[in-house]
Every structure is written in structure tokens, then in C-alpha cells.
mmCIF file with all atom_site columns, C-alpha atoms in Angstrom:
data_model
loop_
_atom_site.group_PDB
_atom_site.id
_atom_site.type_symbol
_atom_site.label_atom_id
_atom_site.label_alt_id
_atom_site.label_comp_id
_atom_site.label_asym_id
_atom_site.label_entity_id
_atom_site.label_seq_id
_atom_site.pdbx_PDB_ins_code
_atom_site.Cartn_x
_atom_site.Cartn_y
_atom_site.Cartn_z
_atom_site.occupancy
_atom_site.B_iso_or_equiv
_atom_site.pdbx_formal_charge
_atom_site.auth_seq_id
_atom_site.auth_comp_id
_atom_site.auth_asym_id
_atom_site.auth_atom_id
_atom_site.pdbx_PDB_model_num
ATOM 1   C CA . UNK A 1 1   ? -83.591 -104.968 167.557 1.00 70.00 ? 1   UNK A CA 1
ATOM 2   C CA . UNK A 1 2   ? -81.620 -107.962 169.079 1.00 70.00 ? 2   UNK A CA 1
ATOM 3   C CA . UNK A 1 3   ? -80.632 -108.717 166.027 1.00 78.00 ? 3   UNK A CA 1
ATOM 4   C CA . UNK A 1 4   ? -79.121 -105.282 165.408 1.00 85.00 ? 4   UNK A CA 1
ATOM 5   C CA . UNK A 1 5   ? -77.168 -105.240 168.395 1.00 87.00 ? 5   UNK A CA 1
ATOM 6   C CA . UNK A 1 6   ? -75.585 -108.758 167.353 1.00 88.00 ? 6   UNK A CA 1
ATOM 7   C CA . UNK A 1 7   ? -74.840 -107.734 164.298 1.00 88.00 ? 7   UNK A CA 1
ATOM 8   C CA . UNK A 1 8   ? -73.118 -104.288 165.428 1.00 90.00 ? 8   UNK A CA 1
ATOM 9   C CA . UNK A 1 9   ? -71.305 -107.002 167.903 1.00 91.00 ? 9   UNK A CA 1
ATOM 10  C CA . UNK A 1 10  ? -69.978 -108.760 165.170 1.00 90.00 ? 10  UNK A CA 1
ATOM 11  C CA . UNK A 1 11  ? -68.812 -105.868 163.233 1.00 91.00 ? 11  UNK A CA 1
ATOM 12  C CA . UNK A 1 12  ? -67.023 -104.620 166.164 1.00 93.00 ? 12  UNK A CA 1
ATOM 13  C CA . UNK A 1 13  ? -65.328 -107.713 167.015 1.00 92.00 ? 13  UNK A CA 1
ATOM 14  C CA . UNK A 1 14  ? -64.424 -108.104 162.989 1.00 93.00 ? 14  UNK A CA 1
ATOM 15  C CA . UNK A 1 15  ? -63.093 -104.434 163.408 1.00 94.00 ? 15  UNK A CA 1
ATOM 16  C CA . UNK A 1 16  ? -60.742 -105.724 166.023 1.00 93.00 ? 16  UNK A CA 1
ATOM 17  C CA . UNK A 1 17  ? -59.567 -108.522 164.799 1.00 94.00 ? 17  UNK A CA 1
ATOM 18  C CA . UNK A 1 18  ? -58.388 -106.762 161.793 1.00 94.00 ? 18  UNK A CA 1
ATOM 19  C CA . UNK A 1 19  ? -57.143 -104.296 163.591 1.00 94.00 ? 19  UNK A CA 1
ATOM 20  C CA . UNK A 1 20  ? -55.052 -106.681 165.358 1.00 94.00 ? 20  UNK A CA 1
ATOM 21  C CA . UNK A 1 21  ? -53.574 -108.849 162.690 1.00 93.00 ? 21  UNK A CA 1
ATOM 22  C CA . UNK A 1 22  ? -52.389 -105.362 161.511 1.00 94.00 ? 22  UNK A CA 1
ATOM 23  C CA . UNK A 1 23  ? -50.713 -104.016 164.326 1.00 94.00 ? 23  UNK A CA 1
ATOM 24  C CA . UNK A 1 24  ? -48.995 -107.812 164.596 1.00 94.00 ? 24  UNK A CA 1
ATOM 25  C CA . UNK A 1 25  ? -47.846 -107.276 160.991 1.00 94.00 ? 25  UNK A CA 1
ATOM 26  C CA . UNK A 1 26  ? -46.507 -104.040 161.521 1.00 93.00 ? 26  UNK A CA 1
ATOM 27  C CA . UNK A 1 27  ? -44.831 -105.566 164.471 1.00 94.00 ? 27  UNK A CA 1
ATOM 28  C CA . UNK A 1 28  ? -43.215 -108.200 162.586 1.00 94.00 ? 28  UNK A CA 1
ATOM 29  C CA . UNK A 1 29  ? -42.295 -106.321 159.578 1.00 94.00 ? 29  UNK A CA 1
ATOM 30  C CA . UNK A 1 30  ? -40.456 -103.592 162.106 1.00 94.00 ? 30  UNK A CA 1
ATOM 31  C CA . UNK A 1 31  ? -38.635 -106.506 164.096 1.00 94.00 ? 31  UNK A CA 1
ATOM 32  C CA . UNK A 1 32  ? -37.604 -107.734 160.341 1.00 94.00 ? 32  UNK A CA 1
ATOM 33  C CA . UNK A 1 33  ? -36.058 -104.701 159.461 1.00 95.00 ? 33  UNK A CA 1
ATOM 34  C CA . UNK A 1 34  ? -34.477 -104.477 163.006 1.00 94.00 ? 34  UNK A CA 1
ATOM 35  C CA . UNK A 1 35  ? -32.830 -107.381 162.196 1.00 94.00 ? 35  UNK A CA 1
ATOM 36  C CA . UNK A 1 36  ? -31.692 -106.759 158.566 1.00 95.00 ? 36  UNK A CA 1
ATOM 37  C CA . UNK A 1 37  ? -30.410 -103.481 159.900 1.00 92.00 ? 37  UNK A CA 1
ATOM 38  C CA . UNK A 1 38  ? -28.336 -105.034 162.658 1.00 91.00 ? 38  UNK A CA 1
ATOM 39  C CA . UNK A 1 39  ? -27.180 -107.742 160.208 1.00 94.00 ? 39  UNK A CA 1
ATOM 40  C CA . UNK A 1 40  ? -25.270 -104.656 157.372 1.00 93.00 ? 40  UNK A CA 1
ATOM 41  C CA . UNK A 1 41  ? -24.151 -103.285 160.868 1.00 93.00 ? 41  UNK A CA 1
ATOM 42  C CA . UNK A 1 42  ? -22.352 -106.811 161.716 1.00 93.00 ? 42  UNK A CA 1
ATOM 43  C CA . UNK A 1 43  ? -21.196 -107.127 158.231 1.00 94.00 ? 43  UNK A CA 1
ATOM 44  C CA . UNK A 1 44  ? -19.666 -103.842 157.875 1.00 93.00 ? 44  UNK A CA 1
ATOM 45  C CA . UNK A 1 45  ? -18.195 -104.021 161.248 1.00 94.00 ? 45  UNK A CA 1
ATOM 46  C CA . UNK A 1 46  ? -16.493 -107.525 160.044 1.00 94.00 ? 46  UNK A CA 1
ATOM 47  C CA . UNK A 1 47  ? -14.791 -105.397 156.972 1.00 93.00 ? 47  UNK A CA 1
ATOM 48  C CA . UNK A 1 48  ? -13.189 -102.536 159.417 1.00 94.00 ? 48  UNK A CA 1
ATOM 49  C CA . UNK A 1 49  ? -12.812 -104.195 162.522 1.00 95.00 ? 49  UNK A CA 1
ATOM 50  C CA . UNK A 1 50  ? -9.720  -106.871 163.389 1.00 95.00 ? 50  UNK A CA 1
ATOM 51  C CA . UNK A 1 51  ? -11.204 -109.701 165.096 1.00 94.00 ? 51  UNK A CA 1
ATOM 52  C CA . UNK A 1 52  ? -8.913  -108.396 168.068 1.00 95.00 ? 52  UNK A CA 1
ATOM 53  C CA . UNK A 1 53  ? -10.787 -105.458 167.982 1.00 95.00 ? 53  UNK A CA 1
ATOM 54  C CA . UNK A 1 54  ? -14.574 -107.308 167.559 1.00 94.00 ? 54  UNK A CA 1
ATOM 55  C CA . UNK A 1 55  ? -13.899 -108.996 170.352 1.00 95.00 ? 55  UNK A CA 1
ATOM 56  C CA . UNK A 1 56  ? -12.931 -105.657 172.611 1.00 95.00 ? 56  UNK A CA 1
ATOM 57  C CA . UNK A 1 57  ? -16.244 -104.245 171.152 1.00 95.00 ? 57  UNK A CA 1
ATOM 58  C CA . UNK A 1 58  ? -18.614 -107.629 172.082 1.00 94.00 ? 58  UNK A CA 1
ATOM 59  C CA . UNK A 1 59  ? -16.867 -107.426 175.473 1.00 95.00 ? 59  UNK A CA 1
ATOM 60  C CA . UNK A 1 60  ? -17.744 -103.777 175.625 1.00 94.00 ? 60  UNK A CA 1
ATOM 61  C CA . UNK A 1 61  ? -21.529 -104.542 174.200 1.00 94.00 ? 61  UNK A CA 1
ATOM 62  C CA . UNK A 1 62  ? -21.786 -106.701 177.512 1.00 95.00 ? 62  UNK A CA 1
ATOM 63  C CA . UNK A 1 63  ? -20.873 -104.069 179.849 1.00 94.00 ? 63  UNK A CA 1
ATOM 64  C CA . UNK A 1 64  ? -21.945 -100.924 178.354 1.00 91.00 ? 64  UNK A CA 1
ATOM 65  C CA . UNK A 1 65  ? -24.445 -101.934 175.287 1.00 93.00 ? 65  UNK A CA 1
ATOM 66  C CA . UNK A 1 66  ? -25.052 -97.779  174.830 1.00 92.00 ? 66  UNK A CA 1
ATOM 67  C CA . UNK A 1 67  ? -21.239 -97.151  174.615 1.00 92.00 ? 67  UNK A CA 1
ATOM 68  C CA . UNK A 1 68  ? -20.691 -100.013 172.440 1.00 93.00 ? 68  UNK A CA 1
ATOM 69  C CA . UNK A 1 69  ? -24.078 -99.004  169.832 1.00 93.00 ? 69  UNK A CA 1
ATOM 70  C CA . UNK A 1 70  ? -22.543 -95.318  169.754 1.00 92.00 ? 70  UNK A CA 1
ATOM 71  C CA . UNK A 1 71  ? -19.171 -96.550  168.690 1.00 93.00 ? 71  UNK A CA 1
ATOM 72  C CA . UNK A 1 72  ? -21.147 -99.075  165.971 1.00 94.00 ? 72  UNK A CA 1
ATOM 73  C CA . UNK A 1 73  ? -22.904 -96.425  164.899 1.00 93.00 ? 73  UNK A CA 1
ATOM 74  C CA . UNK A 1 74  ? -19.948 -94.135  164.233 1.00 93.00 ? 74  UNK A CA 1
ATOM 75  C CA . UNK A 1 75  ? -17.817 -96.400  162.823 1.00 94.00 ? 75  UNK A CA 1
ATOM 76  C CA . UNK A 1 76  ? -20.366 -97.575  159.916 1.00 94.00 ? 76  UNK A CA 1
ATOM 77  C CA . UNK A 1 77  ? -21.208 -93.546  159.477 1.00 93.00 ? 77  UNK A CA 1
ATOM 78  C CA . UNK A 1 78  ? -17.782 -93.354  159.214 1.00 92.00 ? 78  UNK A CA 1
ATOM 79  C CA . UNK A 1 79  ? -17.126 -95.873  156.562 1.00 93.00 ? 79  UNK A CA 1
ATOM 80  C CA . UNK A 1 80  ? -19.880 -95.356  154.554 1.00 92.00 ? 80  UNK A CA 1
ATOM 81  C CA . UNK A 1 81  ? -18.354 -91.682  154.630 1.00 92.00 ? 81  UNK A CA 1
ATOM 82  C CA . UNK A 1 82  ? -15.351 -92.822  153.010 1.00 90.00 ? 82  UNK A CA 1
ATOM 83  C CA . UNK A 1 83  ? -13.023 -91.617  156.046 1.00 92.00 ? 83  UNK A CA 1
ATOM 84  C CA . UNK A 1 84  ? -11.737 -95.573  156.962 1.00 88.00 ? 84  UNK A CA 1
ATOM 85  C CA . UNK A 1 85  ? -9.297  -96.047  154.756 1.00 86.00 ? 85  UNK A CA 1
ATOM 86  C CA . UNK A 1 86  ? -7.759  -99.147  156.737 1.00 90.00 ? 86  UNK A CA 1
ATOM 87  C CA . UNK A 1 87  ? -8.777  -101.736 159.122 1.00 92.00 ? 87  UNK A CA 1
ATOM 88  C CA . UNK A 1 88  ? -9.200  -100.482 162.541 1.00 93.00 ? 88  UNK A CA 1
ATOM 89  C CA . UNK A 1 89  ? -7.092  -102.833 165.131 1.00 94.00 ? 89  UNK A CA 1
ATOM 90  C CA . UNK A 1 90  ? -7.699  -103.055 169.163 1.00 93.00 ? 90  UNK A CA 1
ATOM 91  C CA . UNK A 1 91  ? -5.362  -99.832  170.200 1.00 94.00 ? 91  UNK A CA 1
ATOM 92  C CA . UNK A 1 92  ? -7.202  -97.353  167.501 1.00 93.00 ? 92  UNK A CA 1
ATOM 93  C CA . UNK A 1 93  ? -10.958 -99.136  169.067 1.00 93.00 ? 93  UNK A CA 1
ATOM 94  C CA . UNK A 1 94  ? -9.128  -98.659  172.308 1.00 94.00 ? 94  UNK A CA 1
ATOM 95  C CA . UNK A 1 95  ? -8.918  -94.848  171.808 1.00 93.00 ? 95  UNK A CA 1
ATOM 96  C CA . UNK A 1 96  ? -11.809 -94.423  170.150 1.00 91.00 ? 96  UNK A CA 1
ATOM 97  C CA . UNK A 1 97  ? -14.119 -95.576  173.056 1.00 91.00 ? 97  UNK A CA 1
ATOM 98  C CA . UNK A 1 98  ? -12.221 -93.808  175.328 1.00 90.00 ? 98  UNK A CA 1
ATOM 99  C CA . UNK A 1 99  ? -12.514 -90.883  173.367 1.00 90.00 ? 99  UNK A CA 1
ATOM 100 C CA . UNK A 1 100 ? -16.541 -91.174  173.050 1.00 89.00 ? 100 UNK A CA 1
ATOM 101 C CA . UNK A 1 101 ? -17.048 -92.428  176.835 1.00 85.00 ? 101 UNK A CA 1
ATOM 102 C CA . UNK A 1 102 ? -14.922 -89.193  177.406 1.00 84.00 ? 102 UNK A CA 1
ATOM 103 C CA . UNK A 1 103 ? -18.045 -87.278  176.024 1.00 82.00 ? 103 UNK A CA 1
ATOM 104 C CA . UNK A 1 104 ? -21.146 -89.111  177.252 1.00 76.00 ? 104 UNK A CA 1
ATOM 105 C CA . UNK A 1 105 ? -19.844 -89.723  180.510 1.00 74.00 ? 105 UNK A CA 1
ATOM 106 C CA . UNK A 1 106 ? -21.803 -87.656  183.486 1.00 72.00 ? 106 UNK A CA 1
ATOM 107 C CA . UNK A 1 107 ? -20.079 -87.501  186.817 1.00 73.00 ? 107 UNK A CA 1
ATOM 108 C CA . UNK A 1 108 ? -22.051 -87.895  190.061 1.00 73.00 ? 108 UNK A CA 1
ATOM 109 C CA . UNK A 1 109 ? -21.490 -85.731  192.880 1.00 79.00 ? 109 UNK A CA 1
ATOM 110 C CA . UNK A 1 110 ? -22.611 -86.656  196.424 1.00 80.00 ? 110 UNK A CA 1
ATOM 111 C CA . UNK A 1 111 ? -22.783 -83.968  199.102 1.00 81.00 ? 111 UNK A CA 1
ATOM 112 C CA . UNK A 1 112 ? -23.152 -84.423  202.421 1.00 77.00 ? 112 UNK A CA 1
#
């Protein structure tokens, strides 16, 4: 009977363990494609963007990293779209984030 119980001991631990190393490799494998993801965003981003205007955007990134994903995000939709015909310098990126902070933005209200 001892025996039994150290054997269903070992079987659970075993269980476990492999559970483990799979939830680690489904970690890794979704931090991989996090990465590879991130990597065609930067690339694209190096095609449309003037460095004037990459720099506004890593600046922006620092400050407000949601603002600055949103306008990533749009301007790769919008180039895999076809609808950027032209390199996008730091006046259009200028507008643009105004444009989209415009939209997200919530006011606050204090009453006393």
C-alpha cells in the first residue's frame, strides 16, 4: 500500500513537471512571436516614417506608450492597406497623433 501511494506520488509529480515545461514553452514560443511581431512593426515603420518623424514617435512611446502603439498600429494597417502612398514626415505624424489623442482622450472633471 506504501508502495502505491509512492508510486501515485511520482506520477503526480511527473504530471507536473510536464505540465510545466509546457506552459514554459508556450511562454517562450508567445514571447518569440511578440518579438517577431514587433520586429515587421519596426521595419515597416522604417519604410513610411522619416527618421524626423521616428524620432517624434520614440519620444512619444516614452510619454504615452498607448498613444504611440495606436498610431503604430494604424499606420502599418494603413500601409499594408495600400492608402500610404509616400513617406510620412514629422508635420503629417504631428497631425496624426493629434488627431487620434483627439479621440481617446477622456477629460476629468472635479467638483467641489
Amino acid at each position: 500500500m506504501a508502495e502505491d501511494i509512492e508510486e501515485i506520488r511520482k506520477r503526480k509529480l511527473m504530471e507536473l513537471q510536464r505540465r510545466l515545461a509546457e506552459q514554459q514553452k508556450a511562454q517562450e514560443e508567445a514571447a518569440r512571436q511578440q518579438v517577431e511581431v514587433e520586429a515587421q512593426i519596426q521595419a515597416i515603420l522604417r519604410r513610411i516614417l522619416t527618421p524626423e518623424a521616428r524620432e517624434r514617435l520614440a519620444r512619444v512611446k516614452l510619454v504615452r506608450p498607448e498613444l504611440a502603439q495606436q498610431v503604430e498600429l494604424i499606420l502599418v494597417q494603413l500601409y499594408q492597406a495600400g492608402q500610404i502612398r509616400e513617406k510620412i514626415d514629422d508635420a503629417k505624424l504631428k497631425k496624426i497623433l493629434a488627431q487620434i489623442d483627439a479621440r481617446t482622450r477622456r477629460e476629468f472633471r472635479i467638483k467641489w
